[in-house]
Short mmCIF file of C-alpha atoms in Angstrom, two decimals:
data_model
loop_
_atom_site.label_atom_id
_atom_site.label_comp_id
_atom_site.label_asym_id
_atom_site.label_seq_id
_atom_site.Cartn_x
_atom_site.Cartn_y
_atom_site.Cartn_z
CA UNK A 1 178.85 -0.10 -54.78
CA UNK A 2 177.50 -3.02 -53.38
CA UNK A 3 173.85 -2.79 -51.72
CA UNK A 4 175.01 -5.87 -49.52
CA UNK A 5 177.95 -3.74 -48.32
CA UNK A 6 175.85 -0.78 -47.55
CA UNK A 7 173.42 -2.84 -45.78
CA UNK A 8 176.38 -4.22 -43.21
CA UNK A 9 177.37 -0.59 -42.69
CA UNK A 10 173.88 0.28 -41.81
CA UNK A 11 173.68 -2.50 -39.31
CA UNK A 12 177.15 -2.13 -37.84
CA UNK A 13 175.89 1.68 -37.05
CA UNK A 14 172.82 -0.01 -35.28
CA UNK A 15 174.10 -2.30 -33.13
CA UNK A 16 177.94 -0.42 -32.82
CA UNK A 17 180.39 -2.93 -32.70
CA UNK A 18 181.96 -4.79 -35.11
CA UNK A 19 181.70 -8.43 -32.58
CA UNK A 20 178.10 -7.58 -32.47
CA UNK A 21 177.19 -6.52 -35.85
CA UNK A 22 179.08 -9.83 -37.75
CA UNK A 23 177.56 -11.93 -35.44
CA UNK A 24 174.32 -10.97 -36.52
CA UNK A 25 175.00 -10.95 -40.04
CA UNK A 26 176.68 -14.73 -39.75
CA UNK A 27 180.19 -13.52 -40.87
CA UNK A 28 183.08 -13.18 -39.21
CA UNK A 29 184.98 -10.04 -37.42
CA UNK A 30 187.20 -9.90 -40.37
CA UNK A 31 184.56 -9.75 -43.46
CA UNK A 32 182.73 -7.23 -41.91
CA UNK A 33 186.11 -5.13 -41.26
CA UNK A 34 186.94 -5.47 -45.07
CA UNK A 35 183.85 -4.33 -46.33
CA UNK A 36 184.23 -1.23 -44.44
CA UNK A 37 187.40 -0.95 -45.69
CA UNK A 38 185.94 -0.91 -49.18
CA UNK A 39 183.56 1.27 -48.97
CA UNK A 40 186.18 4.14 -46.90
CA UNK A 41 188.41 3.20 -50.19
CA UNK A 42 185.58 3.54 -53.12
CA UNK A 43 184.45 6.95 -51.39
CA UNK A 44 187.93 8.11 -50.45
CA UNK A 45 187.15 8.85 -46.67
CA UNK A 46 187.28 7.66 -43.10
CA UNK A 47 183.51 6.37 -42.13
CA UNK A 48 183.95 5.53 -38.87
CA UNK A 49 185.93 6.03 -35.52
CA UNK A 50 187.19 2.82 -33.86
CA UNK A 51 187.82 2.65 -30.13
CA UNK A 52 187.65 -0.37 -27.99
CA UNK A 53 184.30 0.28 -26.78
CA UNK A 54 182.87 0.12 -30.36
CA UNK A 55 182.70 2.11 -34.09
CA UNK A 56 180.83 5.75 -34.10
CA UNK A 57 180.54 7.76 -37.08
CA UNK A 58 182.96 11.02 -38.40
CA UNK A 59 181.72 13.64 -39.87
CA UNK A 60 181.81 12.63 -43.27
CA UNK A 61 180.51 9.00 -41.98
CA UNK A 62 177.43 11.14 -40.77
CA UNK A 63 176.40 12.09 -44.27
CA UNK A 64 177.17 8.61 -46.00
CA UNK A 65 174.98 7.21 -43.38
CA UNK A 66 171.98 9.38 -43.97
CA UNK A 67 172.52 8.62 -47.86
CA UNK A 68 172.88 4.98 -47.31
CA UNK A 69 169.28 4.97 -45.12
CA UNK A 70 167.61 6.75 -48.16
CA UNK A 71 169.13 4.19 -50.72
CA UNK A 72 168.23 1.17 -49.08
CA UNK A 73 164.53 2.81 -48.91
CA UNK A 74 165.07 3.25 -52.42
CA UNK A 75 166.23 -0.05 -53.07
CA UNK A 76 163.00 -1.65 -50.75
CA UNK A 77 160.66 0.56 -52.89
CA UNK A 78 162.30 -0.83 -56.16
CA UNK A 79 162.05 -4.25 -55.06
CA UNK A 80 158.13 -4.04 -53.75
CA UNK A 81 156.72 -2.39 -57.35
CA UNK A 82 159.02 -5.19 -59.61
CA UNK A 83 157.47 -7.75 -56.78
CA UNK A 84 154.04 -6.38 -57.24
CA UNK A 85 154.15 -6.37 -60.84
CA UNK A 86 155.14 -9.58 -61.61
CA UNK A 87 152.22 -10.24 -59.23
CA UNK A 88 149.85 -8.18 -61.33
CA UNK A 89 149.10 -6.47 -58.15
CA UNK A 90 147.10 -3.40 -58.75
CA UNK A 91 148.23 -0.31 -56.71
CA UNK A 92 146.47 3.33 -56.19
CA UNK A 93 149.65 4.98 -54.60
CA UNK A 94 148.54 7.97 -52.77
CA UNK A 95 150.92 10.95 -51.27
CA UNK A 96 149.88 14.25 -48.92
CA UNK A 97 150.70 16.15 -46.30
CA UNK A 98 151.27 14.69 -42.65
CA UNK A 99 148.33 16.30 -41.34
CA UNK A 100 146.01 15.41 -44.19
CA UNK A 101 147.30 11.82 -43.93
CA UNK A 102 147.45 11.15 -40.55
CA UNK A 103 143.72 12.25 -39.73
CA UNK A 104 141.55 12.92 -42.50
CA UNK A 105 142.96 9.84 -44.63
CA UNK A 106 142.44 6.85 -42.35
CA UNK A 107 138.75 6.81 -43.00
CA UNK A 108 139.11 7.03 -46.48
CA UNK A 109 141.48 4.47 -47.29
CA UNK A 110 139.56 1.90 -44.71
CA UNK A 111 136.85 3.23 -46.87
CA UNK A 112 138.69 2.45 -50.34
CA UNK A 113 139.76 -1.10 -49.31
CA UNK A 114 136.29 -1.94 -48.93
CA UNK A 115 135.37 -0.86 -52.01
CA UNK A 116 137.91 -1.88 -54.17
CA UNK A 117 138.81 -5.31 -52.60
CA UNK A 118 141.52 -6.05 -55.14
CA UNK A 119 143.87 -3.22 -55.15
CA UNK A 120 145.96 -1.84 -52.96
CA UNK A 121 146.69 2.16 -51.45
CA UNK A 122 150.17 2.63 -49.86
CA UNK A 123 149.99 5.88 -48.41
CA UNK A 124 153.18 8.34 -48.84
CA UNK A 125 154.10 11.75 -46.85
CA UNK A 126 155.29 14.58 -47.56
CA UNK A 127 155.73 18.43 -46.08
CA UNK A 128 155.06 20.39 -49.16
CA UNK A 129 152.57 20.29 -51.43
CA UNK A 130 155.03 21.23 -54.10
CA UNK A 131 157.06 18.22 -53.80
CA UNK A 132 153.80 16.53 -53.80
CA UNK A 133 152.49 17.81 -57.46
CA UNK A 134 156.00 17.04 -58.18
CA UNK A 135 156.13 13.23 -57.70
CA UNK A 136 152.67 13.13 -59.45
CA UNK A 137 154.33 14.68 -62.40
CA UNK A 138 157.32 12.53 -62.57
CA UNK A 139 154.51 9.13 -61.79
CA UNK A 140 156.17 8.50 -58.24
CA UNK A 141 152.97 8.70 -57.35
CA UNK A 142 149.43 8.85 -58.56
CA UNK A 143 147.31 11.18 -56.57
CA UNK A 144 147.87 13.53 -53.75
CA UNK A 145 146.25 15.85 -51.82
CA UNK A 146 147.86 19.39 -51.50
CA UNK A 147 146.86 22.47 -50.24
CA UNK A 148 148.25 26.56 -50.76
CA UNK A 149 149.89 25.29 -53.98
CA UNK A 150 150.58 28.77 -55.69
CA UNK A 151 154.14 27.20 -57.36
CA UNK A 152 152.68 23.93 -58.51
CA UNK A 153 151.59 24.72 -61.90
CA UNK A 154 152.34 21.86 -63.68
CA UNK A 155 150.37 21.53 -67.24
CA UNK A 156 149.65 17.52 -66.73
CA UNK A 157 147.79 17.86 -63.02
CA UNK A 158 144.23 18.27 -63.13
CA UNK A 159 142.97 19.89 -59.52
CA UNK A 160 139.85 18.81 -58.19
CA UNK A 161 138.65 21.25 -54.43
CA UNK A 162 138.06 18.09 -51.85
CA UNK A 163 137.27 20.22 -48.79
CA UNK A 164 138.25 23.30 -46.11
CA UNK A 165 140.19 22.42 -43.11
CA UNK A 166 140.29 24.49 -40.25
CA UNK A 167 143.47 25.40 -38.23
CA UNK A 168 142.54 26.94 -34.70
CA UNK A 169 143.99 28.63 -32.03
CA UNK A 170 144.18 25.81 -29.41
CA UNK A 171 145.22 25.61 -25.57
CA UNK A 172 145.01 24.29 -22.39
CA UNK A 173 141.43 23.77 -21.10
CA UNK A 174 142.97 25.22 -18.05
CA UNK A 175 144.03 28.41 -20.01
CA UNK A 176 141.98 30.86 -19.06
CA UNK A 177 141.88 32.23 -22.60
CA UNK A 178 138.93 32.34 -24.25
CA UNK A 179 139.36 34.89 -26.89
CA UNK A 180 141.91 37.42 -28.08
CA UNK A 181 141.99 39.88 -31.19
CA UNK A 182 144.56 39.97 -34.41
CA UNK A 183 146.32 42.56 -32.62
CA UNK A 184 146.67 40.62 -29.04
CA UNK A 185 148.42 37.20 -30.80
CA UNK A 186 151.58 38.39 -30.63
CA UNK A 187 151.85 38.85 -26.96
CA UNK A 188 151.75 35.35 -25.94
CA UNK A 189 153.83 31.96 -26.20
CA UNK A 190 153.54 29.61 -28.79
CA UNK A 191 154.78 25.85 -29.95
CA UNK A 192 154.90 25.86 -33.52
CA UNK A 193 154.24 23.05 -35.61
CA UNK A 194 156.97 22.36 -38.62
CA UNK A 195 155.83 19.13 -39.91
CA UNK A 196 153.73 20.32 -42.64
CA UNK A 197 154.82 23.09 -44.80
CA UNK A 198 151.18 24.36 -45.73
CA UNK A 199 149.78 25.05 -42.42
CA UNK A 200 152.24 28.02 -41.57
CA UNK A 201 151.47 29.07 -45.72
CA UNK A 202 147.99 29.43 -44.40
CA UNK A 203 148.16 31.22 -41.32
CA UNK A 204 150.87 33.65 -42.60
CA UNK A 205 147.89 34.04 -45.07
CA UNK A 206 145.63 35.59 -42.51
CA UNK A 207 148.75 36.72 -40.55
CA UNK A 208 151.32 38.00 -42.20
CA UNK A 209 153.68 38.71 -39.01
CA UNK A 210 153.24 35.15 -37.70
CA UNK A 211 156.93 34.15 -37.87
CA UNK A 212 157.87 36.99 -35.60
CA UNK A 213 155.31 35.44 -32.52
CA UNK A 214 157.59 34.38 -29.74
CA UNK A 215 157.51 30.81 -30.63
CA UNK A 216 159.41 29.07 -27.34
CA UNK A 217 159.88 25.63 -29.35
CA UNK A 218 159.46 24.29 -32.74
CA UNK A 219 157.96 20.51 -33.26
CA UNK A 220 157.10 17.96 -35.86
CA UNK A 221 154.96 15.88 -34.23
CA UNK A 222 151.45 17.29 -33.88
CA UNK A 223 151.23 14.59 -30.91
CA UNK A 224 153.63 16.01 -29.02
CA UNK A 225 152.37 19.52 -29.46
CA UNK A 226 148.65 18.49 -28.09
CA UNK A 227 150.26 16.82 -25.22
CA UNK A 228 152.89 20.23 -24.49
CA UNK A 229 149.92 22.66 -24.82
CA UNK A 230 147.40 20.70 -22.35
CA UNK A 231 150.71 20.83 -20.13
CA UNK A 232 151.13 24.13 -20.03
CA UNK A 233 150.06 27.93 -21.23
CA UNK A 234 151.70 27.56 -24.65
CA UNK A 235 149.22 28.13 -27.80
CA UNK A 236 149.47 26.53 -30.28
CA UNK A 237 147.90 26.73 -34.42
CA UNK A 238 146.89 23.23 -35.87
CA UNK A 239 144.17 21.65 -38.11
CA UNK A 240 140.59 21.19 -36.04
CA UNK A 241 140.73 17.34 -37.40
CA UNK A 242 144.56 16.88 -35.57
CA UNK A 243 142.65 18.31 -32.08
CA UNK A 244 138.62 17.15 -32.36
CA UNK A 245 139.29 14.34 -29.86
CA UNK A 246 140.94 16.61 -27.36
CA UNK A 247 138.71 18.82 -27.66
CA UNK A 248 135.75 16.33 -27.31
CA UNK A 249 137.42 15.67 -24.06
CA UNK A 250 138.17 18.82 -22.45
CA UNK A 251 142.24 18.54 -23.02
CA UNK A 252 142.30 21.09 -24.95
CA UNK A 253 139.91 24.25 -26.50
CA UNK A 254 139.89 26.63 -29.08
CA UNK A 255 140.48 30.23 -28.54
CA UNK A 256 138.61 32.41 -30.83
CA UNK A 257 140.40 35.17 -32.51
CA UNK A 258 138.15 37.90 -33.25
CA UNK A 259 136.68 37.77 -36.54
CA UNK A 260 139.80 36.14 -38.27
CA UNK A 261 138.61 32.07 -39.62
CA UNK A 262 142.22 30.46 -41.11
CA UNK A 263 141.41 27.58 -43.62
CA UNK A 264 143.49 25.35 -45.78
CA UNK A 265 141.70 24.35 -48.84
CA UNK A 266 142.19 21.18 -49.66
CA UNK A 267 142.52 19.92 -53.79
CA UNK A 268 143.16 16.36 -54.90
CA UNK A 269 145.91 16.24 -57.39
CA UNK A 270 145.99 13.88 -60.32
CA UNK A 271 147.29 13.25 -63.62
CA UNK A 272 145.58 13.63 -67.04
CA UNK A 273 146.71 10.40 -68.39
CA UNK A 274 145.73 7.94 -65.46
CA UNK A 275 144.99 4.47 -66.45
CA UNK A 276 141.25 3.26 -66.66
CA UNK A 277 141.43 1.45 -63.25
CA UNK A 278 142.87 4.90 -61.40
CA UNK A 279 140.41 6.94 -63.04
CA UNK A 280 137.56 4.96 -61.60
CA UNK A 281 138.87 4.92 -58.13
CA UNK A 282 140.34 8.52 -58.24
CA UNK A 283 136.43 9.76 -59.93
CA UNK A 284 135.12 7.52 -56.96
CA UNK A 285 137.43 9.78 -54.31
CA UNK A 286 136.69 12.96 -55.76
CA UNK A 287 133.10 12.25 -55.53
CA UNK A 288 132.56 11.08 -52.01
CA UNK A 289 136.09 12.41 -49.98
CA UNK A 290 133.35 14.97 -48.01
CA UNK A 291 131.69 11.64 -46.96
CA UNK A 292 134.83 9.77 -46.01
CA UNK A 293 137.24 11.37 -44.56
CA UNK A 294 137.79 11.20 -40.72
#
């Protein structure tokens, strides 16, 4: 299968028209309707519904279009390491949760690039920390950071405790909640957050009936959470580093629960056999990540 051809069908799903799409690829109507063609032949289905007022995906052209997005990333990535090889470019590439790289990271890559001038630390997400140790395994990636990681024994990771993060009981600074007990939590409204896999591991942890709360809506975006909660009288959990600002500013607070703490240890995760240049930089992480991160 052609990447080219995959690449038109990604764009013609973009801009929606075939006029449109082969205008902005400089070919004409008819190219552009042949290589659909092809592609509908070589996976022996119908991609796409045509009308007058433009193409929209079937069912089936749903699922080859989500494929399609993840090969051309694929493709980009492949293109980028051959590219930064034949550069001798010298890459740390570094993978964790959304949380953990979103606001305790920042600080310690600005950190790293000041340190070590000549190499470079592309920063990779994921929700689990199990697909995380995973990658590291396989060399996808060279380091992560990972948290609750009882199914990630892998005999080639080393672990290495970075630090505890705190998740807290946050709401409106308006809320007139201050502090509740174990046994009050369940009687009020909550936004959960689903973007990270290992913060629900670590309050079901501490509270085991968590997933039967009455959770009124579920989000990935810890941004959009802070903004829903200061809104309103939902509560939500989430990491004291995702909320410090709002809290700082009186948009949101933390409601104490009654002699119940929930924290997510933090480990770095690395391979045995790293290369000398990764071992210095990965020692250098291990030993000052309390001082760096945000």
């Amino acid at each position: 299968m052609d990447i080219n051809n995959i690449k038109a069908f990604i764009k013609l799903i973009e801009f929606g028209t075939i006029s449109k799409t082969a205008s902005e690829l400089f070919i004409t109507q008819s190219a552009l309707s042949k290589i659909i063609n092809k592609l509908e032949n070589e996976l022996d289905t119908v991609l796409l519904i045509r009308t007058n007022k433009g193409v929209s995906l079937t069912k089936e052209g749903q699922i080859v279009y989500n494929y399609f997005k993840k090969i051309l990333f694929i493709d980009g990535e492949i293109r980028k390491e051959l590219k930064d090889i034949k550069e001798n470019v010298k890459k740390l590439k570094i993978v964790a949760v959304p949380s953990v790289a979103n606001y305790s990271l920042p600080c310690v890559l600005y950190n790293l690039n000041n340190k070590f001038e000549n190499m470079k630390f592309p920063l990779f997400l994921k929700n689990s920390s199990s697909k995380i140790v995973s990658d590291i395994a396989d060399g996808i990636v060279d380091i992560g950071f990972v948290s609750n990681c009882q199914n990630c024994e892998f005999w080639k990771i080393k672990y290495t405790k970075a630090y505890d993060e705190n998740i807290i009981l946050v709401a409106s600074n308006e809320n007139k909640i201050n502090n509740v007990s174990l046994d009050e939590l369940s009687k009020f409204n909550y936004i959960q957050y689903i973007g990270d896999d290992t913060i629900n591991e670590a309050i079901e942890e501490v509270i085991p009936n968590y997933s039967d709360f009455n959770i009124i809506t579920q989000l990935e975006s810890i941004e959009a959470i802070k903004k829903s909660v200061s809104r309103s009288n939902f509560l939500a959990f989430l990491p004291y580093s995702a909320v410090k600002t709002e809290l700082y500013r009186k948009e949101l607070k933390s409601v104490e629960i009654i002699n119940v703490n929930i924290i997510k240890e933090i480990f770095i995760a690395r391979r045995f056999e790293n290369n000398e240049k990764h071992k210095e930089v990965i020692n250098y992480i291990e030993k000052f990540i309390l001082d760096t991160i945000c």
